[in-house]
XYZ file of C-alpha atoms in Angstrom:
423
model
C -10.839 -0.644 -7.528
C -13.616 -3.008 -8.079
C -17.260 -0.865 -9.204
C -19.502 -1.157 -6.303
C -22.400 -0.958 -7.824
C -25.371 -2.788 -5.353
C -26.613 0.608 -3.755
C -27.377 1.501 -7.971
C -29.795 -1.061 -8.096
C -33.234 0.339 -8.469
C -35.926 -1.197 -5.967
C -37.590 -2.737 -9.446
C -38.238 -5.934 -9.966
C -40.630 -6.862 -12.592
C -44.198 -6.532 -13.554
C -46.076 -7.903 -16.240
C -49.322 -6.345 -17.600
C -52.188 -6.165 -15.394
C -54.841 -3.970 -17.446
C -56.864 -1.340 -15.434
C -57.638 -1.199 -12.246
C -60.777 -2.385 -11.056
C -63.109 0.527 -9.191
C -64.242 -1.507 -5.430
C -62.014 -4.344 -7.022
C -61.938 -7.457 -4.008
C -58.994 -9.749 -3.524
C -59.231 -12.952 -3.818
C -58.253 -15.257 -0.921
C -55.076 -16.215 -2.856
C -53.886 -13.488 -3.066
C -54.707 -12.322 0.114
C -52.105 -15.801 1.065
C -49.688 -14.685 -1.315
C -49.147 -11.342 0.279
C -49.366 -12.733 3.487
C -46.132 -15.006 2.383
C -44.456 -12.183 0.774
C -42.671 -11.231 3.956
C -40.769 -14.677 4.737
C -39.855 -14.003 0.778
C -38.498 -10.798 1.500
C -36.668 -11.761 4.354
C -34.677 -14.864 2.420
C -37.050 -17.412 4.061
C -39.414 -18.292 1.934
C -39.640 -20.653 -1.020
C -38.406 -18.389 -4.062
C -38.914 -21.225 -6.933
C -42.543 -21.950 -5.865
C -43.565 -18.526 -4.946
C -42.558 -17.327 -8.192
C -43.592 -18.247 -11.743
C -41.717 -19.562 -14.179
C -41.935 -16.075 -16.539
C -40.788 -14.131 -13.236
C -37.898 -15.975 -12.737
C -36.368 -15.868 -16.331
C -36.296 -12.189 -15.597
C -35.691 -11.888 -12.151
C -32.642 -14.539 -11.642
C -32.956 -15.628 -7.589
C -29.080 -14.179 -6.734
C -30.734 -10.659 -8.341
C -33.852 -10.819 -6.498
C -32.244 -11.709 -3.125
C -29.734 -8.669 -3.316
C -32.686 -6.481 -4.050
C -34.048 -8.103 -0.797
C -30.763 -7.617 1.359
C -30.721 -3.980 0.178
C -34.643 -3.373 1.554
C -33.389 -5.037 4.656
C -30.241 -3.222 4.825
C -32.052 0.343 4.980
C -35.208 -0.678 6.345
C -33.992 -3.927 8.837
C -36.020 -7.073 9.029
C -39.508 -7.440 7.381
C -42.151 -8.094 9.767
C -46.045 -7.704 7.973
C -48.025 -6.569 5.569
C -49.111 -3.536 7.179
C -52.207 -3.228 4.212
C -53.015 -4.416 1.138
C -55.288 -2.430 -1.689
C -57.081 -4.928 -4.463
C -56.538 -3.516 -7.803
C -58.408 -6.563 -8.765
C -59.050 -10.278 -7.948
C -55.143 -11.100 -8.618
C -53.441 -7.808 -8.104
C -52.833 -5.825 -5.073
C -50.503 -2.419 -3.933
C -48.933 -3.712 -0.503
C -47.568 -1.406 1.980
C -44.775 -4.148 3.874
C -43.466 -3.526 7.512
C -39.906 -3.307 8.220
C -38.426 -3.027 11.322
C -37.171 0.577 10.142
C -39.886 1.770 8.071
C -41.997 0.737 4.956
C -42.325 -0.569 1.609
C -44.548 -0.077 -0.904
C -44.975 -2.788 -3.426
C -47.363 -4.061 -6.151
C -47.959 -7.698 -6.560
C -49.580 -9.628 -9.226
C -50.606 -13.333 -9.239
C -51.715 -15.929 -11.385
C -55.165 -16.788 -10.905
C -54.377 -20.515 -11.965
C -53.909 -22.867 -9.220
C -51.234 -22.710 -7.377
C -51.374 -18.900 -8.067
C -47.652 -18.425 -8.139
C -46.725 -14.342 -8.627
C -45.954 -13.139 -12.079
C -45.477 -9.483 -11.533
C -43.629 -7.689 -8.438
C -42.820 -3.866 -8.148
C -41.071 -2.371 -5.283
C -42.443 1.473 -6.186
C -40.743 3.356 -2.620
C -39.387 2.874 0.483
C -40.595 5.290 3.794
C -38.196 5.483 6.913
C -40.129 4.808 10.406
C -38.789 6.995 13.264
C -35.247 7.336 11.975
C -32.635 9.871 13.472
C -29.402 11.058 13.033
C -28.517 9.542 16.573
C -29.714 6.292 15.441
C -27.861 6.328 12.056
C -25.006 7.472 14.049
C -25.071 4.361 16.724
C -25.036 1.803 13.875
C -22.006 3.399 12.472
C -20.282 2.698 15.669
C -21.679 -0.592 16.053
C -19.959 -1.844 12.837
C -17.057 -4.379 13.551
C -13.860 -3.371 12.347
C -13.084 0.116 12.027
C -15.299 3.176 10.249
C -15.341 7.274 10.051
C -18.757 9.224 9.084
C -19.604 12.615 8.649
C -22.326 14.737 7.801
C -21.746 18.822 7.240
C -23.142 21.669 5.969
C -21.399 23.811 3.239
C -21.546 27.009 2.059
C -19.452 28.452 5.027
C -15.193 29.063 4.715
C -14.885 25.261 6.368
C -17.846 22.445 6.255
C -19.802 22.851 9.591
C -20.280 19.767 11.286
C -23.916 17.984 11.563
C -23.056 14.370 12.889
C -19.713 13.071 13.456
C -17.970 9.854 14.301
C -13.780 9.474 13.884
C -14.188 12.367 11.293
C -10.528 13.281 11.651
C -8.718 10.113 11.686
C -7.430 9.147 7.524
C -8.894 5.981 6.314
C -8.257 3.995 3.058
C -10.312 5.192 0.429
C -10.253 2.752 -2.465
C -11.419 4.785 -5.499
C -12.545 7.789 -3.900
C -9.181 8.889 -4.296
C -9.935 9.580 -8.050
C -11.720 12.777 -6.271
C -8.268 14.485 -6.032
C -7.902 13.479 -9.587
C -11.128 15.509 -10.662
C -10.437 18.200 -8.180
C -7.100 18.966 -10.092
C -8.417 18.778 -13.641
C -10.844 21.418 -12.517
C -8.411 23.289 -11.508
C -6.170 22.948 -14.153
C -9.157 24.116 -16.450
C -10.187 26.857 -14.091
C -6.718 28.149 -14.747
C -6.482 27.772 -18.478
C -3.968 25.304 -18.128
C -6.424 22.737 -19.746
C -10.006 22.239 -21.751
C -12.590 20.277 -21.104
C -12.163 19.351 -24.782
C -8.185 18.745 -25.075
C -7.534 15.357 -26.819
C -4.883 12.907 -24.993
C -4.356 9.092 -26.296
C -5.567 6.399 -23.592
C -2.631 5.174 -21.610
C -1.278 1.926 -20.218
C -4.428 -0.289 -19.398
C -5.170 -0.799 -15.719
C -7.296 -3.782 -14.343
C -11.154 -3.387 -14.286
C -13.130 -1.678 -13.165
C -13.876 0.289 -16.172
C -13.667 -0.559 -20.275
C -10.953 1.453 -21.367
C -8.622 -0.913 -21.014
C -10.293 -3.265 -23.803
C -9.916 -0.081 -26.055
C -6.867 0.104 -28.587
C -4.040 1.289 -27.226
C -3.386 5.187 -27.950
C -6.971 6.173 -28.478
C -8.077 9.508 -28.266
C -10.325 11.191 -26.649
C -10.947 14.275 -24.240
C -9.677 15.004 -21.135
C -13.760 15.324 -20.031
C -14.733 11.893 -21.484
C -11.573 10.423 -18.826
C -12.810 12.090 -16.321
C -16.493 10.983 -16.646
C -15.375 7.630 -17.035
C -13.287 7.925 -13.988
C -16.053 8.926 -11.624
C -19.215 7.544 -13.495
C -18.246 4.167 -13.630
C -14.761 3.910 -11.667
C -12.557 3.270 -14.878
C -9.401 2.547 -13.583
C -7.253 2.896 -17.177
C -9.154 6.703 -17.462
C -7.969 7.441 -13.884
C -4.315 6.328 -14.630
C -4.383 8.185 -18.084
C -5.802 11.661 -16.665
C -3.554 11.563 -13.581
C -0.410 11.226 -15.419
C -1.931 13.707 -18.171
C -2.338 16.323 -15.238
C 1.211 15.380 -14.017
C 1.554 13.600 -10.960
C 3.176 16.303 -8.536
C 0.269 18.107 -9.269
C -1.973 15.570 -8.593
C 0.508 15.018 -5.253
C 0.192 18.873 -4.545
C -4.150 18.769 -4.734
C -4.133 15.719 -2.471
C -1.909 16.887 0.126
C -4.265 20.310 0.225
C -7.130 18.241 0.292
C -6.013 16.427 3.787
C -4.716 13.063 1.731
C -1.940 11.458 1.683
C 1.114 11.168 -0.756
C 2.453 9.723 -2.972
C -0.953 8.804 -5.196
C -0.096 5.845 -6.912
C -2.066 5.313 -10.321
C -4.546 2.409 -10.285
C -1.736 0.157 -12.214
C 0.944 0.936 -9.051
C -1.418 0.190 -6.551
C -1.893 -3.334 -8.321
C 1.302 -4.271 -8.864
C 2.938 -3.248 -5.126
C -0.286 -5.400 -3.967
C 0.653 -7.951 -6.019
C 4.405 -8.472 -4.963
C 5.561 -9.235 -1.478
C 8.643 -7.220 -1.854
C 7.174 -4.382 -3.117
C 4.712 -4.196 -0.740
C 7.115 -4.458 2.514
C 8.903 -1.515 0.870
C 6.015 0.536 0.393
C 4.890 -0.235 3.822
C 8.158 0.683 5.291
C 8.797 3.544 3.239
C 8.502 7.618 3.965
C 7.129 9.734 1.344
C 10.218 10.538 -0.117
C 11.382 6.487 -0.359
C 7.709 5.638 -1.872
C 8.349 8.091 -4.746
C 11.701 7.255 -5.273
C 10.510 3.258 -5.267
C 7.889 4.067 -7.602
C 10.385 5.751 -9.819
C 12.525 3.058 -9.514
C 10.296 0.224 -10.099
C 8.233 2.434 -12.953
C 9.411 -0.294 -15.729
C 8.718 -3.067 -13.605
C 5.310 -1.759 -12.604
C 4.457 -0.662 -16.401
C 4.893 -4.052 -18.271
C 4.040 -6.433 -15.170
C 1.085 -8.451 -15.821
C -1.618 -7.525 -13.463
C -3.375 -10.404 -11.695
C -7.325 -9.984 -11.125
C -7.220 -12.432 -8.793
C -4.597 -10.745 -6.707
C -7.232 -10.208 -3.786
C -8.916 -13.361 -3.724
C -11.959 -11.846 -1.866
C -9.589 -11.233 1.046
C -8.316 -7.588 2.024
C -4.251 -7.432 1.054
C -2.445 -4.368 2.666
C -5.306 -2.061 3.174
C -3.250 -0.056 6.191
C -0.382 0.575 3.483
C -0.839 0.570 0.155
C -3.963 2.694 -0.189
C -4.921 5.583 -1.009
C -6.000 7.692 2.531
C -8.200 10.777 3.712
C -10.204 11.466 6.707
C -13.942 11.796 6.467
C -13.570 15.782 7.106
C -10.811 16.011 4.783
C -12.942 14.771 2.260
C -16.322 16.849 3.217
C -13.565 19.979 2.394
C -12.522 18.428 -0.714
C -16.439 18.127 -2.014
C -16.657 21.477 -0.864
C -14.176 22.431 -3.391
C -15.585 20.465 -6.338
C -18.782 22.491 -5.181
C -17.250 25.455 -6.080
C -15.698 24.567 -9.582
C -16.934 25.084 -13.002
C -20.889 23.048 -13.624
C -18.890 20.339 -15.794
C -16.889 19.465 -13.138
C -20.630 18.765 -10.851
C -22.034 17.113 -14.010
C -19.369 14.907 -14.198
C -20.012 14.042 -10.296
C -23.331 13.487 -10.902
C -23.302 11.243 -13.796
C -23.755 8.328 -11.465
C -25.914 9.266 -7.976
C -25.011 6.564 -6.497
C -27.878 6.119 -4.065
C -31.071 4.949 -4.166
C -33.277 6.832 -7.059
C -36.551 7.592 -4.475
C -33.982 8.933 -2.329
C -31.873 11.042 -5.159
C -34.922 12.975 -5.920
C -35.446 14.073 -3.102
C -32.605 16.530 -3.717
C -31.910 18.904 -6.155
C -28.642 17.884 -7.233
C -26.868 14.133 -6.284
C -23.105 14.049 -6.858
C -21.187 10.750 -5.831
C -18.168 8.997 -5.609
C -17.695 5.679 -3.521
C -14.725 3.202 -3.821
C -13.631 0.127 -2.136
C -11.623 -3.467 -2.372
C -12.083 -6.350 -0.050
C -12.297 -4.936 3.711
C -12.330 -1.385 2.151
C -15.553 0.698 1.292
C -16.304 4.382 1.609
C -19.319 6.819 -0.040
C -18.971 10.564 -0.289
C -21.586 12.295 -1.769
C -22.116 16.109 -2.548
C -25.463 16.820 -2.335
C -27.801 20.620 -2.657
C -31.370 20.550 -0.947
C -34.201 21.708 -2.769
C -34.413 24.849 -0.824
C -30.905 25.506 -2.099
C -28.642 24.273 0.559
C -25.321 22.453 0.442
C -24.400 18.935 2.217
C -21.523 16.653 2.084
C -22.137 13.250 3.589
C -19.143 10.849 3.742
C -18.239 7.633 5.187
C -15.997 5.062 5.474
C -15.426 1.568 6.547
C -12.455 -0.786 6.775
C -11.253 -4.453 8.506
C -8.206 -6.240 8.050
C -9.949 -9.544 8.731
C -12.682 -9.729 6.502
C -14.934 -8.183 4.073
C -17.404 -5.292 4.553
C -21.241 -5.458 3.899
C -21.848 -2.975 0.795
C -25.762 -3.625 1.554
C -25.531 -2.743 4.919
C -23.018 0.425 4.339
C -25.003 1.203 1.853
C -27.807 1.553 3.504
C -26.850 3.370 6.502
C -25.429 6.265 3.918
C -28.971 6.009 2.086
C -30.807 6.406 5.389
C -28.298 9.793 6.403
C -28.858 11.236 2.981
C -32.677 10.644 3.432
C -32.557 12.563 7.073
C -30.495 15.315 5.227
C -33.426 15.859 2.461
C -35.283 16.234 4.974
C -34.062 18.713 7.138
């Protein structure tokens, strides 16, 4: 339920100023050094307070630059050189930087002051060396823990299969769930049943991720702003709103065509089972019929219990039970299906790409929805080639003991997407 937003952040940083470019400009030694120390920078090494300038780091806090850094060396592994550097003038260079796994491209500016610290960094693309499908493939089952993938093709009656790994065994899905939730509005408003434009008040508020819940209580608005909310920016109160709006045997019914599982619980339920021992034992123990009838039962409890943030504590809580599940085929058929509703429903998917921007262009159309909790995390994205063709790409990963690496899950999805464009 938390927004995993990390793979959103755009590779950057900051530049200041540096005028025109110099025709046959030279480098300067300096800043032939301060490339040269770029890469122990970029691989957490180096020095960040000295190598930067004062002005730099007021924008670019360390924590922010050093994410930006794990991401490059999430997709692209470690950073090994700079493989050449073009002088724009004395203090201001466009780098191409080794990675293990390909290449970035980055302008640097310095300060031609003694001790020359950098004022001005750009990370303008990233280029994949060598990469395969087989290689993407062998770090998916090299992750500890346990993790599903798939890549397909659409357009056919079932999603043809490009790359698989565990594709048919169900695995939590954190938000991704609110998929199902989409899936039925568009189908509710394929059949007339609802508009895009109906008015509903805002429901019970759920726990962040998402704003609604600071909003006053009963405020309207449309069924398309929830949904928008829901899959732009994870809102958890929209999710719980629309799904009981849509009715939740409906909901039930899309999910259980679309390969998931049943009950779905609203964001709220899934907070408040996690957050009491009893409740969770129950659920855990429970058939479909006894998790419906205990969330019928408990629906007072659940709907005035004060939700605690900190129920998680950075540690996964009852990810094999009180989750929301699908396999990674299941959910290649259920972006199929969104594929084929109404273009609101694939502008609302798209509102957030969810991948890396150089690598979102790259496609014609980008639409994404990941979710995740501690020890959960999974990205499904619907994507159409610009020569027209379909994709779904989908993955999960999951561990009972510990956290997941978003950078590193991220990347591997960025890096699959990236072999798709280019097929």
């Amino acid at each position: 339920m938390h927004r995993l937003a990390l793979w959103l952040v755009a590779l950057a940083v900051a530049l200041l100023p540096v005028g025109a470019v110099a025709q046959g400009a030279v480098a300067d030694p300096a800043l032939r050094a301060k490339a040269d120390a770029l890469v122990a920078i970029l691989d957490g090494r180096g020095a960040y307070d000295t190598y930067f300038a004062a002005s730099f780091r007021e924008k670019v806090p360390k924590a922010q630059f050093s994410v930006i850094a794990e991401k490059l060396k999430a997709t692209l592994g470690a950073p090994q050189k700079i493989e050449s550097l073009a002088a724009t003038s004395a203090w201001s260079a466009d780098l191409v930087v080794g990675y293990a796994r390909g290449t970035a491209s980055i302008r640097l500016v310095i300060d031609p002051a003694v001790p020359h610290a950098s004022t001005g960094l750009l990370i303008t693309g990233t280029g994949a060396r060598d990469d395969t499908l087989a290689k993407v493939g062998a770090e998916f089952r090299a992750l500890p823990g346990a993790s599903g993938f798939g890549l397909y093709a659409l357009g056919q009656a079932t999603p043809e299969p490009i790359l698989e790994y565990r594709a048919d065994v169900a695995a939590p899905l954190g938000s991704a769930f609110k998929l199902w939730v989409l899936a039925e509005l568009a189908r509710q408003v394929a059949s007339g049943e609802r508009h895009w434009n109906d008015v509903v008040k805002v429901g019970a508020p759920s726990l962040p991720s998402g704003v609604l819940q600071t909003w006053p209580a009963g405020s309207p608005v449309t069924v398309q702003t929830l949904a928008t909310m829901m899959i732009s920016i994870s809102d958890n109160t929209a999710t719980d709103t629309l799904l009981t709006t849509l009715g939740r045997a409906k909901v039930d019914a899309m999910a259980e065509a679309a390969g998931g599982g049943v009950p779905v619980m609203t964001t709220r339920e899934m907070f408040a089972l996690k957050g009491d021992p009893a409740l969770t034992k129950a659920w855990a123990a429970g058939s479909v019929d006894e998790r419906r009838a205990l969330l019928v039962d408990n629906a007072v409890k659940i709907s005035t219990a004060k939700l605690d943030p900190t129920v998680f504590a950075g540690k996964p809580v009852a990810i094999d039970s009180v989750e929301w599940f699908a396999s990674p085929s299941a959910m290649a058929g259920l972006l199929d299906r969104l594929r084929g509703a109404d273009a609101t429903t694939r502008a609302v998917l798209a509102v957030n790409a969810g991948v890396d921007p150089a690598i979102a262009k790259r496609f014609a159309y980008v639409g994404f929805k990941g979710g995740g909790e501690p020890g959960v995390l999974t990205l499904n994205y619907l994507v159409q080639a610009k020569d027209g063709r379909w994709y779904a790409a989908t993955g999960n990963w999951h561990r009972a003991d510990d956290g997941v690496n978003e950078l590193r899950f991220a990347g591997l999805m960025g890096r699959a997407l990236a072999l798709l464009a280019a097929r």
